[in-house]
Amino acid sequence: MADHNIMQYTSTNDEQESALQNKYMDEAAFYVDALSKQLGRKPLCCVTTFGCQMNARDSEKLLGILTRIGYLPTEKEEEADFVIYNTCTVRDNANQRVYGRLGFLNSLKRKKPHLKIALCGCMMQEKSVIEKIWQSYRFVDLIFGTHNIFKFAQLLVTMFENQEMIIDIWQETDQIVEELPVSRKYPYKSGINIMFGCNNFCSYCIVPYVRGRERSRDPKEIIREIERLVADGVVEVMLLGQNVNSYGKNLKEPITFAQLLQEVEQIDGLKRIRFMTSHPKDLSDELIDVMKHSTKICRHLHLPVQAGSDRILQAMNRRYTKEQYLSLVEKIKTAMPDIAITTDIIVGFPGETLEDVEETIDVVRKVQYDNAFTFIYSKRTGTPAAAMENQVPEEIVREGFDKLLKVVQDTARERAALLQGKVMEALVEEVNEQDDSLLTGRLSNNMLVHFPAGDIQIGQLVMVSLDTCHGFYYTGHVVDKKLSEAQLRDSLRELEKTQQFPIK
Ligand code: 5AD
Ligand code: SF4
């Protein structure tokens, strides 16, 4: 690789940094304005997100900067003048999708030479990826990683000033730059980063290598950001981190995640609080207690189990046993009988047998997950699991996976059916895609309900009767608020009776 393309901007302190980036936004705006004159219209940008909620939030930051400098957003790549892929590398299929779509971007660029193409996100933190792009995808204009996303405006200026591919990948950063523009996808709800990175090093996972060490944001900054969002119409926030339960441990003035939640709860006008993801090993009694007494924290906990066999859990470096996980779930369900628990599961970790998968299935049966994301193990170069010799043959993985998936779907369906006929509060999220006389709302437990719109607005909280359960969603109708509060209480009481203890 030619060295002169590889940028490494030095860091300044965080306030200076945001001022500097704002200056670069003004400079980039000149280039966009010139392009606008050349095209005779405002140029369009398309931000495509792969992967998790963290990436979705990062994409809002990218779009915030792009719109600030004069681009108009579009969701259609083929009509855009600037395309950026915010990539994921948690599993190999995400990488393959990026390479596949890059071929399409190449053909677009041949037809439209002024098209600029940028790549960022987790995949770009991998050396082998950069080498491959440098070798085979020379038409890409700009590449940067996860640690320097706050430099986006500056990188854009460098891109506009140069014809060659610009690559800027950092190995780490301790900077958290506040006060940059964000363009939110939804007016009524928003993700908020509370921490970055992960220190857990689960043996299959590439995240700690591409997202770096855990860094928590200052609680005051988090509260200030949420207050501003609420003033701007947001009623629901999702606090984001790879492992929110270890939030605050490394701050100068340490604070626990449960304490942060209590502060967020105080924000007037905020109606709902969600968070993700929780590592079972760090989920405290304090958190359970705060959730139990909260009127804003949603009755949903995403608690990845990954596997049910103690041998596999140990090889995965998860640092809990099946027994400990089940005890934790029991504690949570005892405190909050109406809580929905969801999970992530991997099948086919090195050395996993069909008997091990039976242990996972046993956990699913006992916990009664409301939903579970099931993944086939994907070998990630550089992780300890990739070097393990006992990789599982594909047919065995498939057999275990199919068996597990069936149990997961059956249990989720049974759980969903329990709520049929109940009255619950829903946040109205959008007009139904298939039928525009219906609205779609999200329940506190994260399930969706479709109901006739009437004069109800998007972003409103309404009481909905869940008339019919269709497996993974409901259809229903809005009920009168006063009446429904009594019904809601009855619904909850009935729901409590459906929990079976002990679960072990
Ligand atoms: N293979 C398959 N699934 C993985 N996950 C993380 N790494 C891998 C991998 N190498 C899953 C885990 C995690 C979710 C976000 O992705 O289940 O919780
Ligand atoms: Fe990956 Fe484990 Fe960190 Fe989650 S907790 S991001 S699975 S290393």
Coordinates of C-alpha atoms and ligand atoms in Angstrom, one line a residue:
M1 CA 0.0 0.0 0.0
A2 CA 1.2 3.5 -0.8
D3 CA 2.0 5.2 2.6
H4 CA 0.9 8.6 1.5
N5 CA -2.7 7.5 1.4
I6 CA -2.7 6.2 5.0
M7 CA -3.8 9.1 7.2
Q8 CA -3.3 9.3 10.9
Y9 CA -4.7 12.4 12.5
T10 CA -3.3 13.3 15.8
S11 CA -5.7 13.7 18.7
T12 CA -6.6 16.9 20.5
N13 CA -8.8 17.2 23.5
D14 CA -12.4 16.4 23.0
E15 CA -13.9 19.9 23.0
Q16 CA -11.3 21.2 20.7
E17 CA -11.9 18.2 18.5
S18 CA -15.6 18.9 18.0
A19 CA -14.8 22.6 17.2
L20 CA -12.2 21.3 14.7
Q21 CA -14.7 18.9 13.1
N22 CA -17.3 21.7 12.8
K23 CA -14.7 23.7 10.9
Y24 CA -14.1 20.8 8.5
M25 CA -17.8 20.5 8.0
D26 CA -17.8 24.2 6.7
E27 CA -14.9 23.3 4.4
A28 CA -16.6 20.1 3.1
A29 CA -19.7 22.1 2.4
F30 CA -17.8 24.1 -0.2
Y31 CA -17.0 20.9 -2.1
V32 CA -20.6 19.8 -1.9
D33 CA -21.8 23.2 -3.0
A34 CA -19.5 23.0 -6.0
L35 CA -20.8 19.5 -6.9
S36 CA -24.4 20.8 -6.5
K37 CA -23.6 23.6 -9.1
Q38 CA -22.1 21.0 -11.4
L39 CA -25.1 18.7 -11.1
G40 CA -27.7 21.5 -11.2
R41 CA -29.3 19.9 -8.1
K42 CA -28.5 19.0 -4.5
P43 CA -26.3 15.9 -4.4
L44 CA -27.8 12.8 -2.7
C45 CA -26.2 10.5 -0.1
C46 CA -27.0 7.0 1.0
V47 CA -25.9 5.5 4.3
T48 CA -26.3 1.7 4.3
T49 CA -26.0 0.0 7.7
F50 CA -25.0 -3.6 8.3
G51 CA -25.1 -5.2 11.8
C52 CA -26.2 -4.1 15.2
Q53 CA -27.9 -1.1 16.9
M54 CA -24.5 0.5 17.6
N55 CA -23.9 0.6 13.9
A56 CA -27.4 2.0 13.3
R57 CA -26.6 4.8 15.8
D58 CA -23.2 5.5 14.1
S59 CA -25.0 5.7 10.8
E60 CA -27.2 8.5 12.2
K61 CA -24.0 10.3 13.1
L62 CA -22.6 9.9 9.6
L63 CA -25.9 11.1 8.1
G64 CA -25.9 14.0 10.5
I65 CA -22.6 15.2 9.1
L66 CA -23.5 14.5 5.4
T67 CA -26.8 16.5 5.7
R68 CA -25.0 19.3 7.5
I69 CA -22.5 19.7 4.6
G70 CA -25.3 19.8 2.0
Y71 CA -26.2 16.3 0.9
L72 CA -29.8 15.2 0.8
P73 CA -30.5 11.7 2.1
T74 CA -31.8 8.9 -0.1
E75 CA -32.4 5.2 0.6
K76 CA -31.7 4.3 -3.0
E77 CA -28.1 3.6 -3.6
E78 CA -28.5 3.8 -7.4
E79 CA -29.5 7.4 -7.3
A80 CA -26.9 8.6 -4.7
D81 CA -23.8 10.7 -5.4
F82 CA -22.2 9.5 -2.2
V83 CA -22.6 6.0 -0.8
I84 CA -21.2 4.8 2.5
Y85 CA -21.4 1.3 3.9
N86 CA -21.2 1.1 7.6
T87 CA -20.1 -2.5 7.9
C88 CA -20.3 -5.4 10.4
T89 CA -17.9 -8.3 10.8
V90 CA -19.5 -10.3 13.7
R91 CA -20.2 -13.2 11.3
D92 CA -18.7 -13.9 7.9
N93 CA -22.0 -13.6 6.0
A94 CA -22.1 -9.8 6.8
N95 CA -18.6 -9.5 5.2
Q96 CA -19.7 -11.5 2.1
R97 CA -22.7 -9.2 1.6
V98 CA -20.5 -6.1 1.6
Y99 CA -18.2 -7.6 -1.1
G100 CA -21.2 -8.6 -3.1
R101 CA -22.7 -5.2 -3.1
L102 CA -19.3 -3.5 -3.8
G103 CA -19.5 -5.1 -7.2
F104 CA -22.8 -3.3 -7.8
L105 CA -21.3 0.0 -6.6
N106 CA -18.4 -0.4 -9.1
S107 CA -20.9 -0.7 -12.0
L108 CA -22.7 2.4 -10.7
K109 CA -19.4 4.4 -10.5
R110 CA -18.6 3.5 -14.1
K111 CA -21.9 5.1 -15.2
K112 CA -21.5 8.0 -12.8
P113 CA -17.8 8.8 -12.3
H114 CA -18.4 11.6 -9.7
L115 CA -19.9 9.0 -7.4
K116 CA -17.9 8.8 -4.1
I117 CA -17.8 5.5 -2.2
A118 CA -16.8 5.2 1.4
L119 CA -16.5 2.2 3.7
C120 CA -16.4 2.3 7.5
G121 CA -17.3 0.2 10.6
C122 CA -16.1 -3.0 12.2
M123 CA -15.1 -4.9 9.1
M124 CA -12.6 -2.1 8.2
Q125 CA -10.7 -2.8 11.5
E126 CA -9.4 -6.0 10.0
K127 CA -6.1 -5.8 8.1
S128 CA -7.0 -8.6 5.7
V129 CA -10.1 -6.7 4.6
I130 CA -8.2 -3.5 3.9
E131 CA -5.7 -5.5 1.9
K132 CA -8.4 -7.2 -0.1
I133 CA -10.1 -3.9 -0.9
W134 CA -6.8 -2.3 -1.8
Q135 CA -6.1 -5.2 -4.2
S136 CA -9.5 -5.8 -5.7
Y137 CA -11.8 -2.8 -5.1
R138 CA -9.6 0.2 -6.1
F139 CA -12.6 2.3 -7.0
V140 CA -13.4 2.9 -3.2
D141 CA -12.6 6.5 -2.3
L142 CA -12.5 6.5 1.5
I143 CA -12.0 3.9 4.2
F144 CA -12.0 4.5 8.0
G145 CA -12.7 2.4 11.0
T146 CA -14.7 2.4 14.3
H147 CA -12.3 4.5 16.4
N148 CA -12.2 7.6 14.2
I149 CA -15.8 8.0 13.1
F150 CA -15.7 11.4 14.8
K151 CA -13.1 12.5 12.2
F152 CA -15.6 11.9 9.4
A153 CA -15.9 15.6 8.3
Q154 CA -12.1 15.9 8.2
L155 CA -11.8 12.7 6.2
L156 CA -14.4 13.9 3.7
V157 CA -12.3 17.0 3.1
T158 CA -9.2 14.9 2.5
M159 CA -11.3 12.7 0.1
F160 CA -12.5 15.7 -1.9
E161 CA -9.0 17.1 -2.1
N162 CA -7.4 13.8 -3.4
Q163 CA -8.0 11.4 -6.2
E164 CA -6.5 8.4 -4.6
M165 CA -8.1 6.0 -2.1
I166 CA -7.9 7.4 1.5
I167 CA -7.4 4.9 4.3
D168 CA -7.4 5.9 7.9
I169 CA -7.7 3.1 10.5
W170 CA -6.8 3.5 14.1
Q171 CA -6.1 0.7 16.5
E172 CA -7.5 2.3 19.6
T173 CA -8.8 5.6 20.9
D174 CA -9.7 6.9 24.3
Q175 CA -11.6 9.9 22.8
I176 CA -15.3 10.3 23.1
V177 CA -16.2 13.4 21.0
E178 CA -19.5 15.0 21.9
E179 CA -21.5 17.7 20.2
L180 CA -21.4 16.5 16.6
P181 CA -24.5 16.5 14.4
V182 CA -26.8 13.5 14.3
S183 CA -29.6 12.8 11.9
R184 CA -32.2 10.6 13.7
K185 CA -34.2 8.0 11.8
Y186 CA -37.2 8.1 14.1
P187 CA -38.6 11.4 15.6
Y188 CA -40.1 9.6 18.7
K189 CA -37.3 7.2 19.7
S190 CA -33.5 7.2 19.7
G191 CA -30.5 5.1 20.6
I192 CA -27.9 6.6 22.9
N193 CA -24.4 5.3 23.2
I194 CA -23.5 5.0 26.9
M195 CA -20.3 3.1 26.3
F196 CA -18.1 1.8 23.6
G197 CA -16.0 -1.3 23.2
C198 CA -15.9 -4.6 25.1
N199 CA -13.5 -6.2 27.6
N200 CA -15.0 -9.6 27.7
F201 CA -13.2 -11.5 25.0
C202 CA -15.7 -14.3 24.5
S203 CA -13.6 -16.7 22.6
Y204 CA -15.7 -16.7 19.4
C205 CA -16.2 -12.9 19.2
I206 CA -14.3 -10.3 17.1
V207 CA -16.0 -7.3 18.8
P208 CA -13.2 -6.6 21.4
Y209 CA -10.7 -6.6 18.5
V210 CA -12.6 -4.2 16.3
R211 CA -14.3 -2.0 18.8
G212 CA -11.5 -1.8 21.4
R213 CA -11.6 -1.6 25.2
E214 CA -14.6 -0.5 27.2
R215 CA -15.0 3.3 27.6
S216 CA -18.0 4.8 29.3
R217 CA -19.5 8.2 28.5
D218 CA -19.8 10.7 31.2
P219 CA -23.2 10.3 32.8
K220 CA -23.8 14.1 32.6
E221 CA -23.3 14.0 28.8
I222 CA -25.7 11.1 28.5
I223 CA -28.4 12.9 30.6
R224 CA -27.9 16.1 28.7
E225 CA -28.2 14.3 25.4
I226 CA -31.4 12.5 26.5
E227 CA -32.9 15.8 27.8
R228 CA -32.3 17.4 24.4
L229 CA -33.8 14.5 22.6
V230 CA -36.9 14.6 24.8
A231 CA -37.2 18.4 24.1
D232 CA -37.1 17.4 20.5
G233 CA -40.0 14.9 20.7
V234 CA -38.3 11.7 21.8
V235 CA -40.3 9.6 24.2
E236 CA -38.3 6.3 24.2
V237 CA -34.6 5.8 24.5
M238 CA -32.4 2.7 24.0
L239 CA -29.2 2.9 26.0
L240 CA -26.6 1.2 23.9
G241 CA -23.4 -0.7 24.9
Q242 CA -21.9 -4.1 24.2
N243 CA -22.1 -4.9 27.9
V244 CA -24.2 -2.2 29.6
N245 CA -23.9 -3.9 33.0
S246 CA -20.3 -2.9 33.3
Y247 CA -21.1 0.8 32.5
G248 CA -19.3 3.3 34.6
K249 CA -16.7 1.1 36.2
N250 CA -13.8 2.9 34.7
L251 CA -15.1 6.5 35.0
K252 CA -13.1 8.9 37.2
E253 CA -16.2 9.0 39.5
P254 CA -17.5 5.4 39.1
I255 CA -21.2 4.9 38.9
T256 CA -23.2 1.7 38.2
F257 CA -25.5 1.1 35.3
A258 CA -28.4 0.9 37.8
Q259 CA -27.6 4.3 39.1
L260 CA -27.4 5.7 35.6
L261 CA -30.9 4.2 34.9
Q262 CA -32.3 5.9 38.0
E263 CA -31.0 9.3 36.7
V264 CA -32.4 8.7 33.3
E265 CA -35.8 7.8 34.9
Q266 CA -35.9 11.3 36.4
I267 CA -36.0 13.0 33.0
D268 CA -39.4 14.7 32.6
G269 CA -41.2 13.9 29.5
L270 CA -39.3 10.7 28.8
K271 CA -41.7 7.8 28.8
R272 CA -39.8 4.6 28.0
I273 CA -36.3 3.3 28.6
R274 CA -34.7 0.3 27.0
F275 CA -31.1 -0.9 27.0
M276 CA -28.9 -3.5 25.4
T277 CA -26.9 -5.7 25.7
S278 CA -26.6 -7.3 29.1
H279 CA -24.0 -9.8 29.9
P280 CA -25.4 -12.3 32.4
K281 CA -22.2 -12.4 34.5
D282 CA -22.5 -8.7 35.3
L283 CA -26.2 -8.3 35.8
S284 CA -26.6 -7.1 39.4
D285 CA -29.3 -7.4 42.0
E286 CA -29.3 -3.6 42.1
L287 CA -30.3 -3.5 38.5
I288 CA -33.1 -6.0 39.0
D289 CA -34.4 -3.9 41.9
V290 CA -34.2 -0.6 39.9
M291 CA -36.1 -2.3 37.0
K292 CA -38.7 -3.7 39.3
H293 CA -39.5 -0.3 40.8
S294 CA -39.2 1.7 37.6
T295 CA -42.3 3.0 35.7
K296 CA -40.3 3.8 32.6
I297 CA -37.9 0.9 32.1
C298 CA -39.5 -1.5 29.6
R299 CA -40.4 -5.0 30.6
H300 CA -37.9 -6.6 28.3
L301 CA -34.4 -7.9 28.9
H302 CA -32.1 -9.2 26.2
L303 CA -29.9 -11.7 28.0
P304 CA -27.6 -13.6 25.6
V305 CA -27.0 -17.2 26.8
Q306 CA -25.0 -18.3 23.7
A307 CA -25.0 -22.0 24.9
G308 CA -26.4 -24.3 27.5
S309 CA -23.6 -26.8 28.0
D310 CA -21.2 -25.9 30.8
R311 CA -18.2 -27.3 28.8
I312 CA -19.1 -25.0 25.8
L313 CA -19.8 -22.0 28.0
Q314 CA -16.4 -22.4 29.5
A315 CA -14.7 -22.8 26.2
M316 CA -16.6 -19.7 25.0
N317 CA -15.2 -17.8 28.1
R318 CA -18.6 -16.7 29.1
R319 CA -17.8 -17.0 32.8
Y320 CA -21.2 -18.4 34.0
T321 CA -22.6 -21.9 34.1
K322 CA -26.0 -23.1 32.9
E323 CA -27.1 -23.3 36.6
Q324 CA -26.0 -19.7 37.3
Y325 CA -27.8 -18.4 34.2
L326 CA -31.0 -20.2 35.2
S327 CA -30.8 -18.9 38.7
L328 CA -30.4 -15.4 37.4
V329 CA -33.4 -15.8 35.1
E330 CA -35.5 -17.1 38.0
K331 CA -34.5 -14.1 40.2
I332 CA -35.5 -11.7 37.4
K333 CA -38.8 -13.4 36.7
T334 CA -39.6 -13.6 40.4
A335 CA -39.0 -9.8 40.7
M336 CA -40.9 -9.0 37.4
P337 CA -43.3 -11.8 36.4
D338 CA -44.4 -9.8 33.3
I339 CA -40.9 -9.4 31.9
A340 CA -40.0 -10.7 28.4
I341 CA -36.6 -12.3 28.1
T342 CA -34.9 -12.6 24.8
T343 CA -31.5 -14.1 24.0
D344 CA -28.7 -14.9 21.5
I345 CA -27.6 -18.5 20.8
I346 CA -24.7 -19.8 18.8
V347 CA -24.8 -23.4 17.4
G348 CA -21.7 -25.1 16.2
F349 CA -19.0 -23.6 18.4
P350 CA -15.8 -25.8 18.2
G351 CA -16.3 -29.1 20.0
E352 CA -20.1 -28.7 20.4
T353 CA -21.9 -32.0 20.1
L354 CA -25.6 -32.7 19.6
E355 CA -25.7 -33.6 23.4
D356 CA -24.4 -30.1 24.1
V357 CA -27.1 -28.6 21.9
E358 CA -29.7 -30.6 24.0
E359 CA -28.4 -28.6 27.0
T360 CA -29.1 -25.4 25.1
I361 CA -32.6 -26.6 24.2
D362 CA -33.2 -27.4 27.8
V363 CA -32.3 -23.8 28.7
V364 CA -34.8 -22.6 26.1
R365 CA -37.5 -24.8 27.5
K366 CA -36.9 -23.7 31.1
V367 CA -36.5 -20.0 30.5
Q368 CA -39.3 -19.8 27.9
Y369 CA -37.7 -17.0 25.9
D370 CA -40.1 -14.6 24.2
N371 CA -37.7 -14.5 21.3
A372 CA -34.2 -15.8 20.5
F373 CA -31.8 -15.0 17.8
T374 CA -30.0 -18.2 16.7
F375 CA -26.7 -18.0 14.9
I376 CA -24.5 -20.6 13.3
Y377 CA -21.0 -20.3 14.6
S378 CA -18.8 -18.3 12.2
K379 CA -15.0 -18.6 12.4
R380 CA -13.5 -15.1 12.9
T381 CA -9.8 -14.9 12.2
G382 CA -7.8 -13.7 15.2
T383 CA -10.2 -15.0 17.9
P384 CA -9.2 -17.9 20.1
A385 CA -12.0 -20.1 18.9
A386 CA -10.8 -19.8 15.3
A387 CA -7.6 -21.6 16.3
M388 CA -9.4 -24.5 18.0
E389 CA -9.0 -27.8 16.2
N390 CA -12.3 -29.4 16.8
Q391 CA -14.4 -27.3 14.4
V392 CA -17.8 -28.9 13.9
P393 CA -18.8 -30.5 10.5
E394 CA -21.6 -28.5 8.7
E395 CA -24.2 -31.3 8.8
I396 CA -23.9 -31.7 12.5
V397 CA -24.2 -27.9 13.0
R398 CA -27.3 -27.9 10.7
E399 CA -29.0 -30.7 12.6
G400 CA -28.5 -29.1 16.0
F401 CA -29.5 -25.7 14.6
D402 CA -32.8 -26.9 13.0
K403 CA -33.7 -28.7 16.2
L404 CA -33.0 -25.7 18.4
L405 CA -34.8 -23.3 16.0
K406 CA -38.0 -25.4 16.2
V407 CA -38.0 -25.3 20.0
V408 CA -37.2 -21.6 20.0
Q409 CA -40.1 -20.8 17.7
D410 CA -42.6 -23.1 19.5
T411 CA -41.8 -21.5 22.9
A412 CA -41.9 -18.0 21.6
R413 CA -45.3 -18.7 20.0
E414 CA -46.6 -20.1 23.3
R415 CA -45.3 -17.1 25.2
A416 CA -47.0 -14.7 22.7
A417 CA -50.3 -16.5 23.0
L418 CA -50.4 -15.8 26.8
L419 CA -51.0 -12.2 26.1
Q420 CA -53.9 -12.6 23.7
G421 CA -56.9 -10.7 25.0
K422 CA -54.8 -8.6 27.4
V423 CA -54.6 -4.8 27.3
M424 CA -51.2 -3.2 27.1
E425 CA -49.6 0.1 26.3
A426 CA -48.1 0.5 22.9
L427 CA -45.8 3.2 21.4
V428 CA -47.2 3.9 17.9
E429 CA -44.2 3.5 15.6
E430 CA -45.4 3.6 12.0
V431 CA -48.1 3.1 9.5
N432 CA -48.4 -0.5 8.7
E433 CA -46.4 -1.4 5.5
Q434 CA -49.0 -3.8 4.1
D435 CA -52.2 -1.9 5.0
D436 CA -52.1 1.9 5.5
S437 CA -55.3 2.0 7.4
L438 CA -53.4 0.3 10.3
L439 CA -50.8 1.5 12.6
T440 CA -48.0 -0.5 14.2
G441 CA -47.2 -0.1 17.9
R442 CA -44.5 -1.6 20.1
L443 CA -45.4 -3.0 23.5
S444 CA -43.1 -2.6 26.5
N445 CA -42.1 -6.3 26.0
N446 CA -40.9 -5.4 22.5
M447 CA -43.7 -7.3 20.6
L448 CA -45.6 -5.5 17.8
V449 CA -49.3 -5.0 17.5
H450 CA -51.2 -3.7 14.5
F451 CA -54.5 -1.8 14.9
P452 CA -56.9 0.5 13.1
A453 CA -55.4 4.0 13.0
G454 CA -58.4 6.2 13.8
D455 CA -57.1 9.6 14.8
I456 CA -54.0 8.3 16.5
Q457 CA -50.6 9.8 15.7
I458 CA -47.2 8.2 15.3
G459 CA -45.1 8.7 18.5
Q460 CA -48.2 8.5 20.8
L461 CA -48.6 6.0 23.6
V462 CA -51.9 4.2 23.5
M463 CA -53.7 1.4 25.3
V464 CA -54.3 -1.5 23.0
S465 CA -56.3 -4.7 23.4
L466 CA -54.3 -7.6 21.9
D467 CA -57.3 -9.3 20.3
T468 CA -55.6 -11.9 18.2
C469 CA -52.1 -13.4 18.5
H470 CA -50.5 -14.3 15.1
G471 CA -47.5 -16.1 16.5
F472 CA -45.0 -13.3 16.7
Y473 CA -47.3 -10.3 16.5
Y474 CA -50.8 -9.2 17.4
T475 CA -53.7 -7.5 15.9
G476 CA -55.9 -5.4 18.1
H477 CA -57.7 -2.2 18.8
V478 CA -57.2 0.9 20.8
V479 CA -59.1 1.1 24.1
D480 CA -60.1 4.1 26.3
K481 CA -57.3 5.1 28.5
K482 CA -59.1 5.2 31.9
L483 CA -61.0 2.0 31.3
S484 CA -57.8 0.3 30.1
E485 CA -55.8 1.1 33.2
A486 CA -57.9 -1.3 35.3
Q487 CA -57.8 -3.9 32.5
L488 CA -54.0 -3.5 32.4
R489 CA -53.7 -4.2 36.1
D490 CA -55.9 -7.4 35.7
S491 CA -53.8 -8.4 32.7
L492 CA -50.6 -8.2 34.7
R493 CA -52.1 -10.1 37.6
E494 CA -53.1 -12.9 35.3
L495 CA -49.8 -12.9 33.6
E496 CA -48.0 -13.4 37.0
K497 CA -49.9 -16.6 37.4
T498 CA -48.4 -18.0 34.1
Q499 CA -44.9 -18.0 35.5
Q500 CA -43.8 -21.4 36.7
F501 CA -41.3 -21.6 39.6
P502 CA -38.8 -23.0 40.1
I503 CA -37.7 -23.0 36.5
K504 CA -34.8 -25.3 37.1
Ligands
5AD1 N1 -20.4 -16.7 15.2 C1 -21.7 -16.7 15.4 N2 -22.4 -15.8 16.1 C2 -21.6 -14.8 16.8 N3 -22.0 -13.8 17.6 C3 -20.9 -13.2 18.0 N4 -19.8 -13.7 17.4 C4 -20.2 -14.8 16.6 C5 -19.6 -15.7 15.8 N5 -18.3 -15.8 15.7 C6 -23.4 -13.6 18.0 C7 -23.5 -13.7 19.5 C8 -23.7 -12.3 19.9 C9 -24.4 -11.7 18.7 C10 -24.4 -10.3 18.6 O1 -23.8 -12.3 17.7 O2 -24.6 -14.5 19.8 O3 -24.5 -12.2 21.1
SF4_2 FE1 -18.6 -10.2 21.9 FE2 -18.8 -11.3 24.3 FE3 -18.2 -8.7 24.1 FE4 -20.7 -9.6 23.5 S1 -19.7 -9.7 25.5 S2 -19.4 -8.1 22.3 S3 -20.2 -11.6 22.6 S4 -16.9 -10.4 23.4

